[in-house]
XYZ file of C-alpha atoms in Angstrom:
405
model
C -13.161 -31.096 25.566
C -11.135 -29.498 28.375
C -11.892 -25.889 27.433
C -9.532 -24.467 30.062
C -6.612 -26.454 28.682
C -7.471 -25.483 25.096
C -7.634 -21.804 26.147
C -4.309 -22.056 27.936
C -2.668 -23.629 24.911
C -4.108 -20.951 22.632
C -2.925 -18.248 25.000
C 0.622 -19.613 24.927
C 0.511 -19.720 21.106
C -0.448 -16.055 21.110
C 2.397 -15.221 23.445
C 4.912 -17.105 21.341
C 3.796 -15.057 18.347
C 3.798 -11.700 20.094
C 7.135 -12.115 21.860
C 8.831 -11.478 18.497
C 6.470 -8.603 17.649
C 8.081 -6.026 15.359
C 8.015 -2.621 17.065
C 9.542 -0.626 14.233
C 7.547 1.954 12.292
C 4.325 1.259 14.186
C 1.544 3.374 15.621
C 1.768 3.551 19.375
C -1.868 3.794 20.585
C -3.666 1.452 22.942
C -6.198 -0.048 20.527
C -4.275 -0.105 17.258
C -0.651 0.244 18.271
C 2.342 -0.849 20.276
C 1.148 0.107 23.746
C -1.872 -2.175 23.466
C 0.402 -5.122 22.744
C 2.362 -4.243 25.891
C -0.870 -4.620 27.890
C -1.029 -8.240 26.760
C 2.590 -8.890 27.754
C 2.188 -7.466 31.261
C -1.065 -9.335 31.888
C 0.401 -12.578 30.525
C 3.386 -12.110 32.871
C 1.117 -11.668 35.893
C -1.072 -14.622 34.847
C 1.889 -16.964 34.331
C 4.113 -15.596 37.105
C 6.947 -15.057 34.628
C 9.468 -12.263 34.158
C 10.161 -12.666 30.431
C 6.831 -11.300 29.126
C 7.025 -8.353 31.550
C 10.492 -7.599 30.201
C 9.108 -7.685 26.677
C 6.282 -5.368 27.743
C 8.806 -2.969 29.240
C 10.826 -3.035 26.019
C 7.701 -2.154 24.025
C 6.946 0.744 26.372
C 10.519 1.968 25.923
C 9.989 1.843 22.163
C 6.799 3.867 22.566
C 8.591 6.587 24.535
C 11.431 6.567 21.993
C 8.937 6.993 19.146
C 7.548 10.092 20.849
C 11.014 11.494 21.592
C 11.932 10.984 17.945
C 9.065 13.145 16.726
C 6.031 10.859 16.523
C 3.041 13.221 16.518
C -0.126 11.197 15.703
C -2.337 12.133 18.673
C -5.431 9.895 18.870
C -6.539 7.463 21.600
C -6.923 4.514 19.238
C -3.638 4.710 17.388
C -1.536 7.501 18.848
C -0.123 9.424 21.789
C -3.287 9.742 23.871
C -3.744 5.958 23.850
C -0.092 5.357 24.691
C -0.309 7.840 27.550
C -3.434 6.089 28.811
C -1.545 2.772 28.857
C 1.376 4.256 30.784
C -1.015 5.724 33.363
C -2.899 2.410 33.578
C 0.254 0.352 34.051
C 1.367 2.716 36.802
C -2.020 2.637 38.619
C -2.328 -1.143 38.398
C 1.293 -1.577 39.581
C 2.584 -3.378 36.514
C 5.481 -0.913 36.277
C 7.093 1.656 38.529
C 7.123 5.054 36.847
C 6.298 8.616 37.783
C 3.347 9.260 35.481
C 3.181 12.912 36.470
C 6.795 13.434 35.436
C 6.671 11.295 32.304
C 3.331 12.368 30.830
C 2.884 16.046 31.731
C 4.879 17.267 28.713
C 2.180 15.743 26.467
C -0.684 17.716 28.028
C -0.678 20.890 25.938
C -0.207 18.970 22.681
C -3.108 16.644 23.414
C -5.316 19.470 24.667
C -4.753 21.366 21.433
C -5.603 18.200 19.461
C -8.823 17.872 21.467
C -9.734 21.510 20.826
C -9.154 21.069 17.111
C -11.620 18.190 17.069
C -14.066 20.159 19.233
C -14.055 22.990 16.667
C -15.295 20.589 14.002
C -17.621 18.782 16.433
C -15.739 15.530 15.978
C -16.497 13.581 19.168
C -15.474 10.117 18.001
C -14.114 7.995 20.891
C -11.507 6.099 18.896
C -10.218 8.951 16.778
C -11.616 12.262 18.062
C -12.237 14.556 21.012
C -13.810 11.989 23.331
C -10.675 9.857 23.259
C -8.564 12.765 24.521
C -11.157 13.443 27.202
C -10.909 9.818 28.309
C -7.118 10.105 28.568
C -7.459 13.281 30.649
C -9.944 11.499 32.925
C -7.374 8.736 33.538
C -4.788 11.385 34.447
C -7.312 13.323 36.601
C -8.024 10.167 38.600
C -4.394 9.060 38.904
C -2.292 12.167 39.377
C -0.682 12.798 42.753
C -0.505 16.561 42.094
C -3.426 18.841 43.002
C -2.138 21.376 40.483
C -2.287 18.798 37.698
C -5.666 17.564 38.901
C -7.018 21.080 38.546
C -5.565 21.308 35.053
C -7.145 18.053 33.928
C -10.418 19.153 35.473
C -10.319 22.293 33.333
C -9.521 20.246 30.212
C -12.461 17.927 30.816
C -14.827 20.827 31.536
C -13.783 22.323 28.193
C -14.962 19.128 26.541
C -18.198 19.045 28.531
C -19.008 22.639 27.653
C -18.364 21.852 23.982
C -20.619 18.784 24.138
C -23.366 20.886 25.686
C -22.993 23.611 23.063
C -22.988 21.239 20.082
C -25.777 18.974 21.301
C -29.054 18.834 19.391
C -32.504 18.538 20.921
C -35.096 16.321 19.236
C -38.843 16.900 19.192
C -39.224 15.220 22.566
C -36.497 17.290 24.219
C -33.911 14.514 24.127
C -30.203 15.251 23.719
C -28.199 13.943 20.779
C -25.158 14.710 18.651
C -24.824 14.550 14.874
C -22.200 12.254 13.373
C -21.058 11.227 9.943
C -22.687 7.837 9.417
C -21.400 4.671 7.849
C -24.408 4.506 5.538
C -23.601 6.433 2.385
C -21.339 9.362 1.680
C -22.675 12.601 3.114
C -25.313 11.020 5.368
C -25.459 12.459 8.871
C -27.576 11.581 11.857
C -27.486 9.978 15.306
C -24.820 7.297 15.592
C -25.818 5.145 18.565
C -22.643 3.049 18.747
C -20.073 2.590 21.506
C -17.095 2.909 19.145
C -17.990 6.160 17.402
C -21.324 7.456 18.658
C -23.710 8.480 21.404
C -23.232 5.368 23.557
C -19.591 6.301 24.033
C -20.667 9.773 25.185
C -23.150 8.219 27.643
C -20.412 5.880 28.858
C -17.906 8.706 29.276
C -20.361 11.024 31.063
C -21.264 8.142 33.401
C -17.601 7.799 34.345
C -17.469 11.515 35.144
C -20.660 11.533 37.203
C -19.186 10.121 40.471
C -16.750 13.062 40.569
C -18.233 16.151 42.193
C -16.016 18.350 40.006
C -18.140 17.576 36.950
C -21.721 17.123 38.113
C -22.630 20.773 37.480
C -21.333 20.683 33.906
C -23.074 17.387 33.186
C -26.451 19.091 33.638
C -29.170 17.186 31.829
C -26.901 15.841 29.100
C -26.650 12.320 30.472
C -30.368 11.751 30.989
C -31.142 13.498 27.730
C -28.733 11.342 25.720
C -30.132 8.177 27.287
C -33.672 9.304 26.505
C -32.653 9.839 22.877
C -31.254 6.322 22.567
C -34.244 4.733 24.327
C -36.609 6.589 22.005
C -35.246 4.545 19.103
C -35.963 1.136 20.554
C -37.655 -0.944 17.853
C -41.363 -1.508 18.273
C -41.038 -5.063 16.944
C -39.269 -6.878 19.780
C -39.234 -10.073 17.732
C -36.325 -8.654 15.747
C -32.931 -9.934 16.765
C -31.544 -6.466 17.599
C -33.600 -4.094 19.695
C -31.754 -0.933 18.614
C -30.360 0.281 15.289
C -26.711 1.231 14.930
C -27.598 4.730 13.725
C -30.646 6.906 13.086
C -31.246 9.053 10.043
C -34.112 10.382 7.965
C -35.537 7.723 5.681
C -33.882 4.856 7.556
C -35.556 1.469 6.851
C -37.508 0.321 9.911
C -36.402 -3.296 9.610
C -32.643 -2.580 9.457
C -30.724 -4.849 11.805
C -27.499 -4.240 13.755
C -24.675 -6.676 14.291
C -23.757 -8.377 17.562
C -20.457 -6.795 18.494
C -18.553 -4.418 20.767
C -18.365 -1.717 18.114
C -21.986 -1.419 16.973
C -25.328 -2.706 18.209
C -27.101 -3.637 21.432
C -24.033 -4.759 23.391
C -22.323 -1.371 23.384
C -25.576 0.423 24.066
C -26.379 -2.053 26.829
C -23.149 -1.762 28.806
C -23.259 2.047 28.558
C -26.834 2.114 29.783
C -25.926 -0.328 32.556
C -23.097 1.933 33.756
C -25.324 4.993 33.668
C -28.022 3.227 35.654
C -25.486 2.175 38.264
C -23.979 5.614 38.865
C -27.350 7.396 38.684
C -29.047 4.742 40.829
C -31.754 4.557 38.167
C -33.415 1.159 38.040
C -35.256 1.996 34.804
C -31.908 2.265 33.029
C -30.424 -0.874 34.517
C -33.575 -2.892 33.824
C -33.624 -1.727 30.192
C -29.940 -2.633 29.886
C -30.588 -6.103 31.280
C -33.548 -6.627 28.969
C -31.587 -5.797 25.836
C -28.501 -7.718 26.925
C -30.502 -10.836 27.782
C -32.395 -10.514 24.514
C -29.072 -10.388 22.675
C -27.937 -13.723 24.191
C -30.504 -15.451 21.988
C -28.487 -14.564 18.898
C -26.430 -17.692 18.276
C -26.474 -17.818 14.482
C -23.058 -16.446 13.538
C -24.153 -15.350 10.092
C -27.243 -13.585 11.383
C -25.194 -11.884 14.116
C -22.699 -10.594 11.541
C -19.709 -12.284 13.185
C -17.042 -13.005 10.580
C -13.868 -13.094 12.661
C -12.527 -13.240 16.218
C -11.121 -9.830 17.158
C -12.493 -7.710 20.006
C -13.911 -4.920 17.859
C -16.515 -6.830 15.881
C -15.695 -10.476 16.495
C -16.257 -13.341 18.922
C -13.697 -12.181 21.516
C -15.510 -8.902 22.115
C -18.906 -10.571 22.445
C -17.549 -13.168 24.888
C -15.798 -10.523 26.969
C -18.874 -8.297 27.279
C -21.006 -11.217 28.459
C -18.242 -12.161 30.908
C -18.366 -8.631 32.273
C -22.135 -8.701 32.609
C -21.950 -12.027 34.453
C -19.454 -10.491 36.884
C -21.822 -7.544 37.384
C -25.037 -9.527 37.829
C -24.112 -13.187 38.546
C -26.930 -14.057 36.127
C -26.242 -17.450 34.567
C -27.683 -16.386 31.219
C -24.611 -14.204 30.752
C -22.238 -16.917 31.931
C -23.745 -19.310 29.367
C -23.572 -16.703 26.611
C -19.941 -15.915 27.419
C -19.098 -19.614 27.262
C -20.910 -20.030 23.987
C -18.999 -17.234 22.265
C -15.721 -18.359 23.806
C -16.330 -21.728 22.158
C -17.029 -19.981 18.855
C -13.785 -18.081 19.235
C -11.853 -21.354 19.505
C -13.757 -22.920 16.626
C -12.779 -19.998 14.398
C -9.046 -20.456 15.016
C -8.727 -22.444 11.799
C -6.371 -20.362 9.619
C -3.201 -22.266 8.827
C -1.446 -19.022 7.873
C -2.833 -17.127 10.864
C -1.331 -16.305 14.218
C -2.448 -19.038 16.635
C -5.008 -19.846 13.935
C -6.605 -16.366 14.028
C -6.987 -13.876 11.192
C -8.952 -10.645 10.804
C -11.531 -10.200 8.059
C -10.917 -7.037 5.985
C -14.204 -5.862 4.565
C -12.580 -3.472 2.078
C -10.364 -6.110 0.460
C -12.670 -9.084 1.144
C -9.889 -11.214 2.560
C -8.427 -12.414 5.842
C -5.122 -11.097 7.131
C -2.951 -11.328 10.233
C -3.426 -8.685 12.890
C -1.582 -8.271 16.191
C -3.216 -5.271 17.857
C -5.653 -5.116 20.771
C -8.738 -3.885 18.903
C -8.886 -6.374 16.064
C -5.996 -8.784 16.565
C -4.465 -11.449 18.737
C -3.368 -9.106 21.572
C -7.023 -8.398 22.318
C -7.941 -12.069 21.903
C -5.162 -13.024 24.324
C -6.266 -10.443 26.895
C -9.821 -11.734 26.648
C -8.648 -15.302 27.295
C -6.630 -14.111 30.289
C -9.735 -12.440 31.718
C -11.580 -15.762 31.567
C -8.722 -17.733 33.149
C -7.137 -15.345 35.656
C -7.780 -15.530 39.397
C -6.939 -11.828 39.712
C -9.153 -8.940 38.568
C -8.413 -7.697 35.079
C -9.227 -4.115 34.143
C -7.470 -3.776 30.789
C -10.817 -3.454 28.991
C -11.313 -0.045 30.560
C -9.637 1.064 27.319
C -12.740 -0.270 25.523
C -15.210 1.411 27.900
C -16.229 -1.952 29.373
C -14.809 -2.341 32.883
């Protein structure tokens, strides 16, 4: 089988579906909204050398801005204004579009800062839906603004978040730093969520992105090392288990509980966050631990055991393949190249739904059925971007929005 040709054909099918994407009455965020679909269109245009998809991407961005001007107020990174603003800043920095981000986005600052403070007050640090997502948007603006005045403002916003994280952190019996989250276990259960999507790994990842900037090193203090120590302290003693780390930690948790293989929960998100921290801190213990868990995870090739039921980036085959692709780029270790290829093949094998878009459908756990999905996080826009990353001869950085690149 000519995998490259199959991937190209599948990519074109995705484009043909998304070029008629309905932009009315939609959320506008990067992961679960309009702006994420625009990322696919702009990357597809660059990959193919075509104007039409870029024009469609620009039309989507215009719709996003119109939604905001017409009173759209949902603020989050995943679905709302912070995510849309992140996309606009990204497209500007990567030269997909010519806009003045400082002029276009500054009016959103106070609104998003107030949204972040509201989440800080209730200690809601969720990356997708809470305070950390706003902090990530402000980091993108801090790094991209051409105005020193604005840079100072974004610095102050981020320091507000760092001070809140420090204040709300817990210290375990060994002196390690952690934060308490609502857990997806049973109603009312709280503890340490280790995941990249909603938990401590996203905090480690975010702090690692701040560390190279001198403006934040003082405020980081011992949080980064302490958070990593907390995660490492929960490595399973039985290394014969398929997953080395649980998804969350709480009193009375079964010792043999397993975590899925996915971007959202499990070893992959922990691994890439630990890898990033080790790189910026120049700490070989962290990078070696990251490599150990990531290589261990490549042995998981039983789809049922790994908990893979669909193809989207969040918890499906596309996300797994893309993370291994990233790790191969970072290390040039063939074990990651082979794992990326394996899960890319699984992605293609799962494109079997006659009523799906390009054969793909998302599994909905609440309704126990498959349905079409277009967005970046769980749908065909994210699958298409993943395929482009495998095929493109240019560097793709779109998965910064998922804390990968």
